[in-house]
PDB file of C-alpha atoms in Angstrom:
ATOM      1  CA  UNK A 160     117.343  98.969 131.275  1.00 65.00           C
ATOM      2  CA  UNK A 161     119.796  96.834 133.163  1.00 79.00           C
ATOM      3  CA  UNK A 162     122.674  95.225 131.297  1.00 89.00           C
ATOM      4  CA  UNK A 163     123.734  91.492 131.302  1.00 92.00           C
ATOM      5  CA  UNK A 164     126.856  90.248 129.567  1.00 93.00           C
ATOM      6  CA  UNK A 165     128.045  86.963 128.425  1.00 94.00           C
ATOM      7  CA  UNK A 166     131.522  85.854 127.628  1.00 96.00           C
ATOM      8  CA  UNK A 167     132.596  84.457 125.306  1.00 96.00           C
ATOM      9  CA  UNK A 168     130.172  85.597 122.570  1.00 94.00           C
ATOM     10  CA  UNK A 169     131.355  82.681 120.502  1.00 95.00           C
ATOM     11  CA  UNK A 170     133.601  79.581 120.953  1.00 97.00           C
ATOM     12  CA  UNK A 171     134.836  76.825 118.881  1.00 97.00           C
ATOM     13  CA  UNK A 172     136.230  73.841 120.666  1.00 95.00           C
ATOM     14  CA  UNK A 173     137.267  70.278 120.016  1.00 96.00           C
ATOM     15  CA  UNK A 174     135.166  67.237 120.916  1.00 97.00           C
ATOM     16  CA  UNK A 175     135.924  66.075 124.443  1.00 96.00           C
ATOM     17  CA  UNK A 176     137.107  69.549 125.886  1.00 97.00           C
ATOM     18  CA  UNK A 177     135.257  71.510 128.399  1.00 97.00           C
ATOM     19  CA  UNK A 178     133.980  75.066 127.828  1.00 97.00           C
ATOM     20  CA  UNK A 179     133.183  77.677 130.274  1.00 97.00           C
ATOM     21  CA  UNK A 180     130.571  80.480 129.698  1.00 97.00           C
ATOM     22  CA  UNK A 181     130.229  83.376 131.922  1.00 97.00           C
ATOM     23  CA  UNK A 182     127.078  85.534 132.564  1.00 96.00           C
ATOM     24  CA  UNK A 183     127.364  88.624 134.436  1.00 96.00           C
ATOM     25  CA  UNK A 184     124.895  91.307 135.654  1.00 94.00           C
ATOM     26  CA  UNK A 185     126.711  94.420 135.189  1.00 93.00           C
ATOM     27  CA  UNK A 186     124.733  97.175 137.106  1.00 92.00           C
ATOM     28  CA  UNK A 187     122.568  95.175 139.464  1.00 93.00           C
ATOM     29  CA  UNK A 188     122.658  92.022 141.765  1.00 92.00           C
ATOM     30  CA  UNK A 189     120.927  88.889 140.879  1.00 91.00           C
ATOM     31  CA  UNK A 190     120.223  86.144 143.343  1.00 88.00           C
ATOM     32  CA  UNK A 191     118.767  84.282 140.453  1.00 91.00           C
ATOM     33  CA  UNK A 192     120.022  83.565 136.964  1.00 94.00           C
ATOM     34  CA  UNK A 193     118.719  81.404 134.262  1.00 94.00           C
ATOM     35  CA  UNK A 194     120.413  79.532 131.607  1.00 96.00           C
ATOM     36  CA  UNK A 195     118.597  78.730 128.329  1.00 95.00           C
ATOM     37  CA  UNK A 196     119.609  76.828 125.138  1.00 96.00           C
ATOM     38  CA  UNK A 197     118.251  77.882 121.805  1.00 91.00           C
ATOM     39  CA  UNK A 198     118.579  75.691 118.708  1.00 84.00           C
ATOM     40  CA  UNK A 199     118.616  77.239 115.198  1.00 79.00           C
ATOM     41  CA  UNK A 200     115.193  78.871 114.464  1.00 76.00           C
ATOM     42  CA  UNK A 201     113.690  77.457 117.644  1.00 81.00           C
ATOM     43  CA  UNK A 202     112.541  78.749 121.008  1.00 86.00           C
ATOM     44  CA  UNK A 203     114.562  79.147 124.089  1.00 90.00           C
ATOM     45  CA  UNK A 204     114.528  76.105 126.318  1.00 92.00           C
ATOM     46  CA  UNK A 205     115.210  76.596 129.944  1.00 92.00           C
ATOM     47  CA  UNK A 206     118.073  74.484 131.158  1.00 95.00           C
ATOM     48  CA  UNK A 207     118.407  75.383 134.742  1.00 93.00           C
ATOM     49  CA  UNK A 208     117.835  78.026 137.342  1.00 92.00           C
ATOM     50  CA  UNK A 209     121.095  79.263 139.018  1.00 90.00           C
ATOM     51  CA  UNK A 210     120.875  80.377 142.510  1.00 87.00           C
ATOM     52  CA  UNK A 211     123.587  82.383 144.284  1.00 87.00           C
ATOM     53  CA  UNK A 212     125.119  80.331 147.023  1.00 85.00           C
ATOM     54  CA  UNK A 213     123.336  77.254 146.323  1.00 86.00           C
ATOM     55  CA  UNK A 214     122.839  74.470 143.943  1.00 89.00           C
ATOM     56  CA  UNK A 215     121.289  75.097 140.482  1.00 92.00           C
ATOM     57  CA  UNK A 216     117.840  73.671 139.668  1.00 92.00           C
ATOM     58  CA  UNK A 217     117.979  71.652 136.498  1.00 94.00           C
ATOM     59  CA  UNK A 218     115.006  71.126 134.162  1.00 92.00           C
ATOM     60  CA  UNK A 219     113.909  67.686 133.497  1.00 92.00           C
ATOM     61  CA  UNK A 220     116.113  65.973 130.841  1.00 93.00           C
ATOM     62  CA  UNK A 221     119.040  68.188 131.381  1.00 95.00           C
ATOM     63  CA  UNK A 222     122.123  66.343 132.476  1.00 94.00           C
ATOM     64  CA  UNK A 223     123.537  68.237 135.563  1.00 93.00           C
ATOM     65  CA  UNK A 224     126.749  66.502 135.259  1.00 95.00           C
ATOM     66  CA  UNK A 225     127.027  67.639 131.777  1.00 96.00           C
ATOM     67  CA  UNK A 226     126.168  71.286 132.335  1.00 97.00           C
ATOM     68  CA  UNK A 227     127.733  72.507 135.530  1.00 96.00           C
ATOM     69  CA  UNK A 228     126.434  75.791 136.790  1.00 94.00           C
ATOM     70  CA  UNK A 229     128.085  77.777 139.467  1.00 92.00           C
ATOM     71  CA  UNK A 230     126.525  80.954 140.844  1.00 90.00           C
ATOM     72  CA  UNK A 231     129.467  82.135 143.057  1.00 83.00           C
ATOM     73  CA  UNK A 232     128.426  85.732 143.506  1.00 90.00           C
ATOM     74  CA  UNK A 233     125.533  88.108 143.045  1.00 92.00           C
ATOM     75  CA  UNK A 234     126.712  89.139 139.612  1.00 94.00           C
ATOM     76  CA  UNK A 235     128.367  86.057 138.144  1.00 95.00           C
ATOM     77  CA  UNK A 236     126.963  82.570 137.075  1.00 95.00           C
ATOM     78  CA  UNK A 237     128.998  80.231 135.030  1.00 96.00           C
ATOM     79  CA  UNK A 238     128.019  77.317 132.853  1.00 97.00           C
ATOM     80  CA  UNK A 239     130.523  74.741 131.921  1.00 97.00           C
ATOM     81  CA  UNK A 240     129.768  72.234 129.141  1.00 97.00           C
ATOM     82  CA  UNK A 241     132.004  69.334 130.178  1.00 97.00           C
ATOM     83  CA  UNK A 242     133.306  66.773 127.705  1.00 96.00           C
ATOM     84  CA  UNK A 243     131.572  68.646 124.905  1.00 96.00           C
ATOM     85  CA  UNK A 244     130.321  66.882 121.879  1.00 96.00           C
ATOM     86  CA  UNK A 245     128.948  68.148 118.467  1.00 96.00           C
ATOM     87  CA  UNK A 246     125.372  67.729 119.608  1.00 95.00           C
ATOM     88  CA  UNK A 247     126.058  70.266 122.324  1.00 96.00           C
ATOM     89  CA  UNK A 248     126.748  72.913 119.664  1.00 95.00           C
ATOM     90  CA  UNK A 249     123.951  75.517 120.196  1.00 95.00           C
ATOM     91  CA  UNK A 250     123.328  79.103 121.196  1.00 94.00           C
ATOM     92  CA  UNK A 251     123.410  79.492 124.967  1.00 96.00           C
ATOM     93  CA  UNK A 252     121.638  82.357 126.566  1.00 95.00           C
ATOM     94  CA  UNK A 253     121.629  83.488 130.202  1.00 95.00           C
ATOM     95  CA  UNK A 254     119.315  85.888 132.068  1.00 94.00           C
ATOM     96  CA  UNK A 255     119.409  87.507 135.215  1.00 93.00           C
ATOM     97  CA  UNK A 256     116.546  88.419 137.457  1.00 90.00           C
ATOM     98  CA  UNK A 257     116.324  91.803 138.730  1.00 87.00           C
ATOM     99  CA  UNK A 258     112.897  91.876 140.341  1.00 83.00           C
ATOM    100  CA  UNK A 259     110.206  89.184 140.722  1.00 75.00           C
ATOM    101  CA  UNK A 260     108.949  89.776 137.287  1.00 76.00           C
ATOM    102  CA  UNK A 261     111.916  91.199 135.356  1.00 84.00           C
ATOM    103  CA  UNK A 262     114.761  89.459 134.022  1.00 87.00           C
ATOM    104  CA  UNK A 263     117.438  90.812 131.580  1.00 90.00           C
ATOM    105  CA  UNK A 264     118.939  88.631 129.019  1.00 91.00           C
ATOM    106  CA  UNK A 265     122.500  88.393 127.701  1.00 93.00           C
ATOM    107  CA  UNK A 266     123.482  88.542 124.114  1.00 91.00           C
ATOM    108  CA  UNK A 267     123.993  84.736 124.060  1.00 93.00           C
ATOM    109  CA  UNK A 268     127.075  82.420 123.271  1.00 95.00           C
ATOM    110  CA  UNK A 269     127.451  80.540 120.249  1.00 94.00           C
ATOM    111  CA  UNK A 270     129.252  77.159 120.944  1.00 96.00           C
ATOM    112  CA  UNK A 271     130.501  74.958 118.118  1.00 96.00           C
ATOM    113  CA  UNK A 272     132.054  71.632 118.856  1.00 96.00           C
ATOM    114  CA  UNK A 273     134.200  69.981 116.207  1.00 95.00           C
TER     115      UNK A 273
ATOM    116  CA  UNK B  99     103.356  73.380 134.758  1.00 75.00           C
ATOM    117  CA  UNK B 100     102.962  76.320 132.519  1.00 80.00           C
ATOM    118  CA  UNK B 101     103.047  76.206 128.798  1.00 87.00           C
ATOM    119  CA  UNK B 102     102.787  78.660 125.822  1.00 93.00           C
ATOM    120  CA  UNK B 103     101.557  78.289 122.315  1.00 94.00           C
ATOM    121  CA  UNK B 104     102.349  80.396 119.394  1.00 96.00           C
ATOM    122  CA  UNK B 105     100.473  78.763 116.640  1.00 95.00           C
ATOM    123  CA  UNK B 106     102.053  80.863 113.600  1.00 95.00           C
ATOM    124  CA  UNK B 107     105.671  79.811 112.880  1.00 93.00           C
ATOM    125  CA  UNK B 108     105.973  82.842 110.553  1.00 95.00           C
ATOM    126  CA  UNK B 109     103.903  85.713 109.425  1.00 97.00           C
ATOM    127  CA  UNK B 110     104.434  88.181 106.438  1.00 97.00           C
ATOM    128  CA  UNK B 111     102.791  91.604 106.473  1.00 97.00           C
ATOM    129  CA  UNK B 112     103.228  94.734 104.305  1.00 97.00           C
ATOM    130  CA  UNK B 113     104.957  97.695 105.683  1.00 97.00           C
ATOM    131  CA  UNK B 114     102.441 100.112 107.010  1.00 97.00           C
ATOM    132  CA  UNK B 115      99.838  97.235 107.629  1.00 98.00           C
ATOM    133  CA  UNK B 116      98.682  96.049 111.013  1.00 97.00           C
ATOM    134  CA  UNK B 117     100.041  93.071 112.824  1.00 97.00           C
ATOM    135  CA  UNK B 118      98.707  90.712 115.399  1.00 98.00           C
ATOM    136  CA  UNK B 119     100.682  87.760 116.793  1.00 98.00           C
ATOM    137  CA  UNK B 120      98.877  85.054 118.566  1.00 98.00           C
ATOM    138  CA  UNK B 121      99.823  83.603 121.787  1.00 97.00           C
ATOM    139  CA  UNK B 122      97.856  81.110 124.090  1.00 96.00           C
ATOM    140  CA  UNK B 123      99.237  80.072 127.460  1.00 93.00           C
ATOM    141  CA  UNK B 124      98.266  77.455 130.131  1.00 90.00           C
ATOM    142  CA  UNK B 125      98.845  78.090 133.721  1.00 83.00           C
ATOM    143  CA  UNK B 126      96.842  77.262 136.743  1.00 75.00           C
ATOM    144  CA  UNK B 127      97.128  80.628 138.517  1.00 77.00           C
ATOM    145  CA  UNK B 128      97.391  84.169 137.220  1.00 75.00           C
ATOM    146  CA  UNK B 129     100.348  84.178 135.051  1.00 83.00           C
ATOM    147  CA  UNK B 130     103.153  86.677 134.397  1.00 89.00           C
ATOM    148  CA  UNK B 131     102.908  87.114 130.547  1.00 93.00           C
ATOM    149  CA  UNK B 132     105.652  88.582 128.518  1.00 94.00           C
ATOM    150  CA  UNK B 133     106.389  89.409 124.785  1.00 97.00           C
ATOM    151  CA  UNK B 134     110.149  89.495 123.857  1.00 95.00           C
ATOM    152  CA  UNK B 135     111.641  90.312 120.316  1.00 96.00           C
ATOM    153  CA  UNK B 136     114.945  88.707 119.168  1.00 92.00           C
ATOM    154  CA  UNK B 137     116.753  90.473 116.258  1.00 86.00           C
ATOM    155  CA  UNK B 138     119.575  88.643 114.440  1.00 77.00           C
ATOM    156  CA  UNK B 139     122.611  88.901 116.400  1.00 70.00           C
ATOM    157  CA  UNK B 140     121.045  90.718 119.316  1.00 74.00           C
ATOM    158  CA  UNK B 141     119.765  89.499 122.681  1.00 80.00           C
ATOM    159  CA  UNK B 142     116.132  89.330 123.657  1.00 89.00           C
ATOM    160  CA  UNK B 143     114.446  92.536 124.301  1.00 91.00           C
ATOM    161  CA  UNK B 144     111.276  92.998 126.562  1.00 92.00           C
ATOM    162  CA  UNK B 145     108.521  94.547 124.636  1.00 96.00           C
ATOM    163  CA  UNK B 146     105.951  94.424 127.353  1.00 95.00           C
ATOM    164  CA  UNK B 147     104.665  92.505 130.252  1.00 93.00           C
ATOM    165  CA  UNK B 148     101.368  91.794 132.136  1.00 93.00           C
ATOM    166  CA  UNK B 149     100.558  90.542 135.482  1.00 87.00           C
ATOM    167  CA  UNK B 150      97.591  92.423 136.734  1.00 84.00           C
ATOM    168  CA  UNK B 151      95.591  95.576 136.108  1.00 86.00           C
ATOM    169  CA  UNK B 152      94.462  96.872 132.786  1.00 89.00           C
ATOM    170  CA  UNK B 153      94.236  94.026 130.483  1.00 92.00           C
ATOM    171  CA  UNK B 154      95.450  96.094 127.584  1.00 96.00           C
ATOM    172  CA  UNK B 155      99.193  96.619 127.949  1.00 96.00           C
ATOM    173  CA  UNK B 156     101.316  99.116 126.012  1.00 97.00           C
ATOM    174  CA  UNK B 157     104.749  98.359 125.309  1.00 96.00           C
ATOM    175  CA  UNK B 158     107.764  99.907 123.526  1.00 95.00           C
ATOM    176  CA  UNK B 159     108.077 100.486 119.893  1.00 95.00           C
ATOM    177  CA  UNK B 160     104.247 100.954 119.530  1.00 96.00           C
ATOM    178  CA  UNK B 161     103.416  97.508 120.411  1.00 98.00           C
ATOM    179  CA  UNK B 162     100.447  96.556 122.752  1.00 98.00           C
ATOM    180  CA  UNK B 163      99.054  93.238 123.949  1.00 98.00           C
ATOM    181  CA  UNK B 164      95.680  92.262 125.408  1.00 96.00           C
ATOM    182  CA  UNK B 165      95.100  89.801 128.138  1.00 95.00           C
ATOM    183  CA  UNK B 166      92.011  87.610 127.784  1.00 94.00           C
ATOM    184  CA  UNK B 167      91.530  85.220 130.570  1.00 91.00           C
ATOM    185  CA  UNK B 168      88.579  83.719 128.996  1.00 92.00           C
ATOM    186  CA  UNK B 169      90.562  82.747 125.939  1.00 94.00           C
ATOM    187  CA  UNK B 170      93.935  82.214 127.750  1.00 93.00           C
ATOM    188  CA  UNK B 171      95.412  84.442 125.180  1.00 95.00           C
ATOM    189  CA  UNK B 172      97.828  87.348 125.144  1.00 97.00           C
ATOM    190  CA  UNK B 173      98.081  88.521 121.492  1.00 98.00           C
ATOM    191  CA  UNK B 174     100.440  91.054 120.458  1.00 98.00           C
ATOM    192  CA  UNK B 175      99.468  93.897 118.192  1.00 98.00           C
ATOM    193  CA  UNK B 176     100.886  96.874 116.140  1.00 98.00           C
ATOM    194  CA  UNK B 177      98.784  99.265 114.130  1.00 97.00           C
ATOM    195  CA  UNK B 178     101.487  99.898 111.482  1.00 97.00           C
ATOM    196  CA  UNK B 179     104.452  97.836 111.039  1.00 97.00           C
ATOM    197  CA  UNK B 180     107.759  99.181 109.989  1.00 96.00           C
ATOM    198  CA  UNK B 181     110.540  97.232 108.137  1.00 95.00           C
ATOM    199  CA  UNK B 182     112.699  97.413 111.199  1.00 94.00           C
ATOM    200  CA  UNK B 183     110.119  95.227 113.057  1.00 96.00           C
ATOM    201  CA  UNK B 184     111.192  92.177 111.083  1.00 96.00           C
ATOM    202  CA  UNK B 185     112.457  89.792 113.818  1.00 95.00           C
ATOM    203  CA  UNK B 186     111.510  86.732 115.914  1.00 94.00           C
ATOM    204  CA  UNK B 187     108.893  87.195 118.594  1.00 97.00           C
ATOM    205  CA  UNK B 188     108.543  85.183 121.560  1.00 96.00           C
ATOM    206  CA  UNK B 189     105.553  85.033 124.025  1.00 96.00           C
ATOM    207  CA  UNK B 190     106.469  83.872 127.452  1.00 94.00           C
ATOM    208  CA  UNK B 191     104.820  82.871 130.695  1.00 91.00           C
ATOM    209  CA  UNK B 192     106.337  83.236 134.185  1.00 86.00           C
ATOM    210  CA  UNK B 193     105.462  81.417 137.179  1.00 75.00           C
ATOM    211  CA  UNK B 194     105.640  82.751 140.626  1.00 67.00           C
ATOM    212  CA  UNK B 195     106.956  79.460 142.030  1.00 66.00           C
ATOM    213  CA  UNK B 196     110.226  77.703 141.207  1.00 60.00           C
ATOM    214  CA  UNK B 197     112.326  80.722 141.224  1.00 63.00           C
ATOM    215  CA  UNK B 198     109.971  82.464 138.763  1.00 72.00           C
ATOM    216  CA  UNK B 199     111.250  80.556 135.782  1.00 79.00           C
ATOM    217  CA  UNK B 200     109.877  81.668 132.361  1.00 86.00           C
ATOM    218  CA  UNK B 201     108.739  79.343 129.816  1.00 88.00           C
ATOM    219  CA  UNK B 202     108.892  80.476 126.018  1.00 92.00           C
ATOM    220  CA  UNK B 203     106.697  79.803 123.145  1.00 93.00           C
ATOM    221  CA  UNK B 204     108.193  78.478 119.816  1.00 93.00           C
ATOM    222  CA  UNK B 205     108.338  81.921 118.472  1.00 94.00           C
ATOM    223  CA  UNK B 206     107.035  83.645 115.378  1.00 96.00           C
ATOM    224  CA  UNK B 207     109.095  85.012 112.680  1.00 95.00           C
ATOM    225  CA  UNK B 208     107.903  88.281 111.354  1.00 97.00           C
ATOM    226  CA  UNK B 209     108.667  89.139 107.756  1.00 97.00           C
ATOM    227  CA  UNK B 210     107.890  92.588 106.383  1.00 97.00           C
ATOM    228  CA  UNK B 211     107.533  93.257 102.761  1.00 96.00           C
ATOM    229  CA  UNK B 212     107.978  96.575 101.041  1.00 90.00           C
TER     230      UNK B 212
END
């Protein structure tokens, strides 16, 4: 299957700082990538759909100014958590859509905000 | 909008016993349906998917699922569970519109006892 990477795999930051998470499709091009958030022992909640060359589409209740998404190339999407606070601590997972009905998931990034 | 319900938060089965994980979906049109498995420290892995054709779908690792339109269900089954199957299982439904975003159920944690 296709490979999607995320970097970093875990990050600890101080409250008020910004953190950037990268999502890369290593062996295919993805015009669409998705960002999810997963709380401990809970399901994945779709945060936004990232489209190459255009603005991301955010799900209801997700602050677009808080979670900045940039999809500058067909293999890279970034999620920046701005002015992070402890409540932003979570597991962030990206996926890249290879075909209409197939997406591949990254291993996730564990964010801890102190 | 689509939604997914996994009524069982956790299930415990004995090794070698059969397994069935329940999933009910809500979607106005014919859905894309998926089952994913998430093991600790690993990314989501696709077990199987359904869109059309034979309603009994075979997946990896000996899993299968049956689509029942009349019941809006897509239950996952395995005839003989192995200890390595212990993980979190997510049912998901994909919509053909909106960039083909995927909505996940709450997940079912599978415990396997010796």
